[in-house]
Amino acid sequence: MRSFLKTKTAIALALTVSAGAAHADGHGGVEVLHWWTSGGEAAALNVLKDDLEGQGVGWTDMPVAGGGGEQAMTVLRARVTAGNAPTAVQGLGFDILDWANQGALANLNDVAAAEGWDDVIPAALQQFAKVDGKWVSAPVNVHSTNWVWANKAVLDANGIAVPTTWEEFTAALDTLKAAGVTPVAHGGQAWQDATVFDAVAMSVLGPDGYKAAFIDLDESALGGDGMKEAFDRMAVIRENVDENFSGRDWNLATAMVINGEAGFQMMGDWAKGEFLNAGKVPGQDFLCFRFPGTSDQVTFNADQFMMFDQGGAVSPEQAKLATAILSPSFQSAFNVVKGSVPARTDVSNEAFDDCGKKGMADLAAAASSGNLFGSMAHGHANPASVKNAIYDVVTAHFNGEYDSETAIVELVDAVSIAK
Ligand code: GAL
């Protein structure tokens, strides 16, 4: 109910603001719809705003709060239905393909050709940015979801080394619980539950099993013993969150790790943006490591800006925005702040901190070993209908509505109805 009300308010706001936005567009600016509203996200977005404003392109901000972007996508649908699409919209994976297939997106091929996007943007991203030979969106970054963030002082005080196996991880959780520290900072929202599940499922199923279950939607993988084990592990994690987890925003969960109230958070590397924004230093104040059992794999999601067709060729402002996003200097400056890694393969890792350098190295290694997979939780494995069906089961199980045995039956069922 709460998120429904939030969404209704957001839509009302969107429809009100849009009149002003059309005016701003008329004066040569861009209106950008996005969900980057946390401290770290806003700091990263400012890098883009400043870049554009430096080129004389006005910026009308259209933020829609809600990690993972579900509320933003609801607002977007309302705007498009009202015939008033924003100029540029943050989008993920299959959502981008969906809008492109509906003919809603402008053709960026001229910009892409002039800037050589085909040669520098990795194939894994091109599959979500190019439809029928037409570039329809500008990739900003590559995030990955199978990370753990830890408070170093809390781990040190409790004699905990970075866990590399599930058994070491659960032993660490037990130690923290006994010491009166919340072991896992978590926000009970479906997309956050699914983000944790991305990593947990990968650790149990391995790359082949992850692909079979979430990308190929193979029923025996979705309903097999491995998946049951993944749900069992989610139940263990559920026992290690605090009692106020329900509905908490992801960045407030990150703040619990930053403050030392909690030991760990399983979250994509946008969490790093929160640590940096709080003045924390990787290796000194906080640690980043791959979820135990997934050190060779990467489940990725890439934020992109879809350019909505404004009734003709791509506008000069859209072209400037797209060019700015893919410039190597912007790719470095933005991703250093955001916690993600560049969407181009030719950007130096020099300006990145240790977590960023690791992120870049992991991504390159996973891409060349065939261990790079689109994140189920962040719309890079399946269209929204299937993703939401998986969310429902993962969340119902996490909230104790049914056990793991029932969860795998529900999962097979829900996916087969949704696909
Ligand atoms: C993801 C997005 C990230 C981050 C996160 C939390 O879907 O890719 O950039 O913003 O949501 O809001």
XYZ file of C-alpha atoms and ligand atoms in Angstrom:
431
model
C 0.000 0.000 0.000
C 2.777 2.370 0.952
C 4.582 1.938 -2.363
C 1.256 2.292 -4.233
C 0.678 5.650 -2.559
C 4.254 6.673 -3.244
C 3.746 5.797 -6.895
C 0.444 7.685 -7.127
C 2.082 10.759 -5.660
C 4.995 10.393 -8.019
C 2.696 10.179 -11.045
C 0.737 13.245 -9.952
C 4.004 15.093 -9.526
C 5.259 13.886 -12.893
C 2.179 15.116 -14.716
C 2.376 18.502 -12.967
C 6.081 19.003 -13.531
C 5.825 17.978 -17.163
C 4.191 21.259 -18.224
C 7.247 23.160 -17.015
C 9.547 20.604 -18.583
C 8.041 21.067 -22.022
C 8.814 24.750 -21.616
C 12.402 23.995 -20.639
C 12.774 21.729 -23.665
C 11.485 24.509 -25.861
C 14.483 26.494 -24.723
C 17.058 23.934 -25.773
C 17.407 21.843 -22.641
C 16.902 18.244 -21.670
C 14.446 16.790 -19.220
C 15.923 13.745 -17.521
C 13.849 11.183 -15.659
C 15.865 9.057 -13.228
C 15.832 7.421 -9.794
C 19.203 8.622 -8.539
C 18.031 10.296 -5.346
C 20.318 8.919 -2.605
C 23.328 10.990 -1.509
C 25.857 8.983 -3.518
C 23.614 8.747 -6.573
C 22.863 12.477 -6.553
C 26.588 13.253 -6.296
C 27.210 11.124 -9.390
C 24.310 12.681 -11.282
C 25.763 16.133 -10.592
C 28.813 15.147 -12.626
C 26.520 14.706 -15.635
C 24.429 17.818 -14.918
C 27.535 19.965 -14.579
C 29.001 18.538 -17.778
C 25.854 19.389 -19.738
C 25.389 22.801 -18.169
C 29.025 23.545 -19.020
C 28.055 22.980 -22.670
C 25.072 25.317 -22.355
C 22.468 22.529 -22.300
C 19.802 23.276 -19.664
C 18.757 20.445 -17.355
C 15.252 19.842 -16.065
C 15.466 17.268 -13.332
C 12.717 14.667 -13.029
C 13.732 12.442 -10.094
C 11.444 9.605 -9.025
C 12.674 8.062 -5.783
C 12.754 4.292 -5.459
C 15.835 2.098 -5.750
C 15.841 -0.259 -8.709
C 13.604 2.134 -10.657
C 10.180 0.495 -10.446
C 8.432 3.733 -9.465
C 10.342 5.626 -12.146
C 9.092 3.165 -14.769
C 5.493 3.646 -13.576
C 5.865 7.399 -13.934
C 7.432 6.940 -17.355
C 4.461 4.916 -18.582
C 2.098 7.652 -17.380
C 4.137 10.323 -19.164
C 4.307 8.387 -22.428
C 0.586 7.628 -22.266
C -0.064 11.343 -21.771
C 1.960 11.996 -24.963
C 4.651 13.810 -23.035
C 7.726 11.601 -22.843
C 10.802 13.124 -21.167
C 13.848 13.734 -23.361
C 16.042 11.157 -21.667
C 15.169 8.407 -19.235
C 17.303 6.155 -17.063
C 16.585 2.581 -18.077
C 17.742 -0.966 -17.542
C 18.102 -4.032 -19.779
C 14.868 -5.497 -21.046
C 12.899 -2.308 -20.292
C 15.023 -0.526 -22.890
C 14.356 -3.252 -25.466
C 10.669 -3.005 -24.695
C 10.500 0.754 -25.353
C 12.605 0.360 -28.493
C 10.300 -2.339 -29.817
C 7.363 -0.021 -29.232
C 9.082 2.517 -31.488
C 9.367 5.067 -28.672
C 13.112 5.685 -28.866
C 15.139 7.971 -31.101
C 17.873 6.716 -33.404
C 21.358 7.528 -32.071
C 23.286 5.944 -34.945
C 24.845 9.200 -36.152
C 26.258 9.948 -32.691
C 27.338 6.348 -32.238
C 29.114 6.269 -35.601
C 30.875 9.585 -35.025
C 32.082 8.436 -31.616
C 32.857 4.820 -32.540
C 30.524 3.215 -29.975
C 30.556 -0.127 -31.820
C 34.243 -0.570 -31.059
C 34.374 0.464 -27.408
C 31.079 -0.590 -25.843
C 31.178 -4.260 -24.783
C 28.875 -6.739 -26.517
C 27.091 -7.524 -23.237
C 25.905 -3.904 -23.141
C 25.257 -3.509 -26.853
C 22.601 -6.211 -26.640
C 20.575 -3.823 -24.449
C 21.415 -0.585 -26.267
C 21.053 -1.515 -29.923
C 17.911 -2.894 -31.517
C 17.773 -4.010 -35.163
C 21.046 -2.255 -35.861
C 19.850 0.993 -34.275
C 21.448 2.521 -31.163
C 18.574 3.615 -28.914
C 20.277 4.435 -25.633
C 23.560 5.607 -24.192
C 25.184 3.284 -21.613
C 26.437 5.180 -18.583
C 28.045 2.457 -16.521
C 28.247 -1.172 -15.544
C 27.151 -2.112 -12.039
C 27.229 -5.579 -10.579
C 25.032 -7.089 -7.933
C 27.080 -9.893 -6.340
C 28.964 -7.716 -3.851
C 29.170 -7.637 -0.075
C 29.986 -4.388 1.777
C 31.399 -4.623 5.286
C 32.344 -2.287 8.113
C 36.048 -2.996 8.649
C 36.211 -1.851 12.287
C 33.256 -4.072 13.171
C 34.864 -7.073 11.497
C 38.240 -6.388 13.132
C 36.705 -5.928 16.577
C 35.068 -9.319 16.238
C 38.068 -11.148 14.771
C 36.309 -11.753 11.441
C 38.319 -12.185 8.244
C 36.697 -11.674 4.838
C 34.559 -14.804 4.380
C 35.169 -16.769 1.196
C 32.669 -19.603 1.665
C 29.069 -19.811 2.798
C 30.206 -21.614 5.957
C 32.669 -18.832 6.822
C 29.998 -16.281 6.084
C 27.403 -17.885 8.371
C 30.043 -18.252 11.108
C 30.698 -14.504 10.805
C 26.960 -13.794 11.046
C 26.758 -15.890 14.225
C 29.724 -14.044 15.750
C 28.187 -10.642 15.021
C 24.812 -11.672 16.376
C 26.421 -12.917 19.608
C 28.237 -9.570 19.886
C 24.954 -7.657 19.618
C 25.657 -6.246 16.143
C 23.041 -6.581 13.380
C 24.781 -9.065 11.078
C 23.056 -8.064 7.819
C 21.754 -4.591 6.946
C 18.814 -5.065 4.627
C 15.777 -3.271 3.346
C 12.717 -5.428 2.833
C 11.687 -4.278 -0.635
C 11.165 -6.797 -3.411
C 14.035 -5.528 -5.576
C 16.440 -5.648 -2.624
C 15.374 -9.173 -1.696
C 15.971 -10.118 -5.344
C 19.386 -8.419 -5.368
C 20.502 -10.616 -2.472
C 18.952 -13.620 -4.186
C 20.983 -12.904 -7.381
C 24.193 -13.498 -5.413
C 22.911 -16.329 -3.241
C 21.540 -18.234 -6.238
C 24.778 -17.741 -8.170
C 26.788 -19.079 -5.232
C 24.726 -22.268 -5.075
C 23.895 -22.861 -8.731
C 27.158 -21.710 -10.275
C 27.266 -19.936 -13.628
C 25.628 -22.726 -15.636
C 22.815 -23.129 -13.145
C 22.250 -19.356 -12.889
C 21.991 -19.139 -16.657
C 19.713 -22.166 -16.897
C 17.374 -20.829 -14.201
C 17.203 -17.102 -14.784
C 18.154 -16.579 -18.395
C 16.908 -19.770 -20.066
C 14.061 -20.194 -17.534
C 14.648 -23.936 -17.505
C 12.049 -25.534 -15.243
C 14.363 -28.162 -13.819
C 16.817 -25.451 -12.750
C 14.070 -23.209 -11.366
C 12.557 -26.090 -9.416
C 15.660 -28.132 -8.603
C 17.567 -28.985 -5.441
C 20.041 -26.165 -5.997
C 17.236 -23.612 -6.042
C 15.811 -25.093 -2.850
C 19.234 -24.708 -1.238
C 19.341 -21.069 -2.424
C 15.996 -20.448 -0.708
C 17.281 -22.185 2.440
C 20.215 -19.765 2.460
C 17.832 -16.817 2.066
C 16.038 -18.072 5.180
C 19.371 -17.988 7.046
C 19.943 -14.411 5.896
C 16.420 -13.503 7.016
C 17.368 -14.620 10.529
C 20.247 -12.147 10.497
C 18.458 -8.907 9.629
C 17.126 -6.520 12.271
C 13.438 -6.332 13.131
C 12.915 -2.995 11.350
C 14.078 -4.199 7.938
C 10.676 -4.121 6.290
C 10.337 -1.378 3.652
C 13.695 0.228 4.484
C 15.397 2.022 1.586
C 18.675 0.459 0.441
C 20.774 3.530 1.256
C 19.512 3.517 4.855
C 20.680 -0.091 5.070
C 24.070 1.034 3.720
C 24.120 3.730 6.412
C 23.804 1.001 9.053
C 27.056 -0.534 7.804
C 28.697 2.890 7.528
C 27.738 3.663 11.156
C 28.829 0.283 12.474
C 25.300 -0.675 13.457
C 25.522 -3.628 11.076
C 28.358 -5.769 9.742
C 27.453 -6.559 6.141
C 25.199 -5.509 3.303
C 24.674 -7.513 0.123
C 24.068 -4.876 -2.508
C 25.182 -3.707 -5.935
C 28.160 -1.387 -6.136
C 25.957 1.715 -6.043
C 26.359 1.115 -2.277
C 29.969 2.226 -2.652
C 28.704 5.657 -3.677
C 27.123 5.982 -0.222
C 30.356 5.067 1.585
C 32.322 7.568 -0.514
C 29.699 10.254 -0.023
C 30.095 9.728 3.752
C 33.864 10.267 3.405
C 34.752 6.603 3.939
C 37.778 4.954 2.363
C 37.823 1.427 0.924
C 40.256 -0.893 2.679
C 40.389 1.419 5.708
C 36.787 2.016 6.720
C 34.932 -0.489 4.595
C 35.594 -3.639 2.613
C 34.161 -4.793 -0.702
C 34.245 -8.410 -1.754
C 32.270 -10.760 -3.942
C 29.517 -12.743 -2.265
C 31.185 -15.951 -0.997
C 31.210 -18.549 -3.749
C 30.881 -16.018 -6.596
C 34.417 -14.653 -6.848
C 34.761 -15.605 -10.533
C 31.308 -14.506 -11.623
C 29.683 -11.175 -12.267
C 25.936 -10.520 -12.402
C 25.736 -7.112 -14.055
C 23.314 -4.335 -14.753
C 24.064 -1.279 -16.829
C 22.302 2.043 -16.417
C 21.593 3.698 -19.712
C 19.821 6.812 -20.869
C 17.118 6.042 -23.381
C 16.486 8.955 -25.709
C 12.763 9.283 -26.320
C 11.682 10.186 -29.820
C 10.550 13.816 -29.734
C 8.871 13.527 -33.137
C 11.701 13.572 -35.654
C 15.436 13.098 -35.690
C 17.395 12.970 -32.467
C 17.466 16.517 -31.073
C 20.771 18.419 -30.797
C 20.431 18.314 -26.992
C 19.874 14.555 -26.992
C 22.941 14.162 -29.202
C 24.995 16.314 -26.815
C 23.779 14.318 -23.838
C 24.636 11.020 -25.524
C 28.073 12.271 -26.571
C 28.791 13.573 -23.068
C 27.774 10.265 -21.467
C 30.132 8.196 -23.574
C 33.125 10.506 -23.442
C 36.060 8.715 -21.765
C 36.674 11.544 -19.287
C 33.021 11.548 -18.199
C 33.011 7.742 -17.948
C 35.889 7.939 -15.501
C 34.670 10.960 -13.493
C 31.089 9.701 -13.161
C 31.815 6.068 -12.349
C 34.445 6.926 -9.742
C 31.665 8.658 -7.793
C 28.804 6.278 -8.619
C 30.531 3.050 -7.581
C 30.079 1.491 -11.009
C 32.688 0.873 -13.707
C 32.922 2.388 -17.198
C 30.656 1.297 -20.031
C 33.641 1.552 -22.403
C 36.481 -0.922 -22.485
C 39.179 1.697 -23.139
C 38.951 3.815 -19.977
C 41.957 3.790 -17.625
C 41.431 2.474 -14.092
C 43.845 5.066 -12.717
C 41.301 7.343 -11.056
C 39.426 4.430 -9.450
C 39.809 3.264 -5.847
C 40.602 -0.346 -4.971
C 36.973 -1.487 -5.133
C 36.580 0.202 -8.509
C 39.794 -1.353 -9.820
C 38.585 -4.734 -8.611
C 35.203 -4.124 -10.254
C 36.875 -3.355 -13.581
C 39.204 -6.359 -13.382
C 36.375 -8.709 -12.332
C 34.184 -7.514 -15.181
C 36.893 -8.013 -17.790
C 37.786 -11.455 -16.404
C 34.143 -12.587 -16.223
C 33.499 -11.360 -19.773
C 36.428 -13.327 -21.166
C 35.751 -16.514 -19.194
C 32.034 -16.581 -20.060
C 31.026 -15.874 -16.463
C 29.293 -12.550 -17.056
C 25.509 -12.713 -16.750
C 22.698 -10.187 -16.811
C 21.270 -9.602 -13.343
C 17.861 -11.165 -12.768
C 17.129 -8.614 -10.033
C 17.918 -5.620 -12.235
C 16.100 -6.469 -15.434
C 19.002 -7.885 -17.425
C 17.918 -11.517 -17.509
C 14.269 -11.246 -18.472
C 11.442 -8.854 -19.314
C 9.686 -7.146 -16.400
C 6.795 -9.636 -16.320
C 9.125 -12.561 -15.558
C 11.324 -10.493 -13.254
C 8.298 -9.435 -11.221
C 7.037 -13.018 -11.024
C 10.403 -14.071 -9.560
C 10.360 -11.062 -7.186
C 6.977 -12.121 -5.806
C 8.174 -15.598 -4.899
C 11.507 -14.464 -3.470
C 9.823 -11.844 -1.282
C 6.996 -14.088 -0.113
C 9.548 -16.709 0.925
C 11.809 -14.122 2.579
C 8.845 -12.893 4.593
C 8.095 -16.412 5.749
C 4.902 -16.914 3.759
C 6.133 -20.329 2.709
C 9.084 -22.690 3.054
C 11.788 -23.453 0.479
C 10.056 -26.592 -0.791
C 6.946 -24.556 -1.601
C 9.033 -21.672 -2.963
C 10.527 -23.753 -5.788
C 7.096 -25.034 -6.804
C 5.760 -21.455 -6.757
C 8.773 -20.241 -8.715
C 8.266 -22.724 -11.560
C 4.597 -21.893 -11.624
C 4.970 -18.120 -11.497
C 7.602 -18.075 -14.237
C 5.636 -20.352 -16.526
C 2.595 -18.067 -16.240
C 4.637 -14.900 -16.758
C 6.780 -15.912 -19.732
C 19.832 0.158 -9.817
C 20.612 1.102 -10.683
C 21.692 1.728 -9.906
C 21.251 2.215 -8.556
C 20.269 1.274 -7.854
C 19.631 1.818 -6.598
O 18.784 -0.397 -10.552
O 21.162 0.397 -11.752
O 22.267 2.774 -10.653
O 20.787 3.471 -8.676
O 19.282 0.852 -8.712
O 18.848 2.931 -6.831
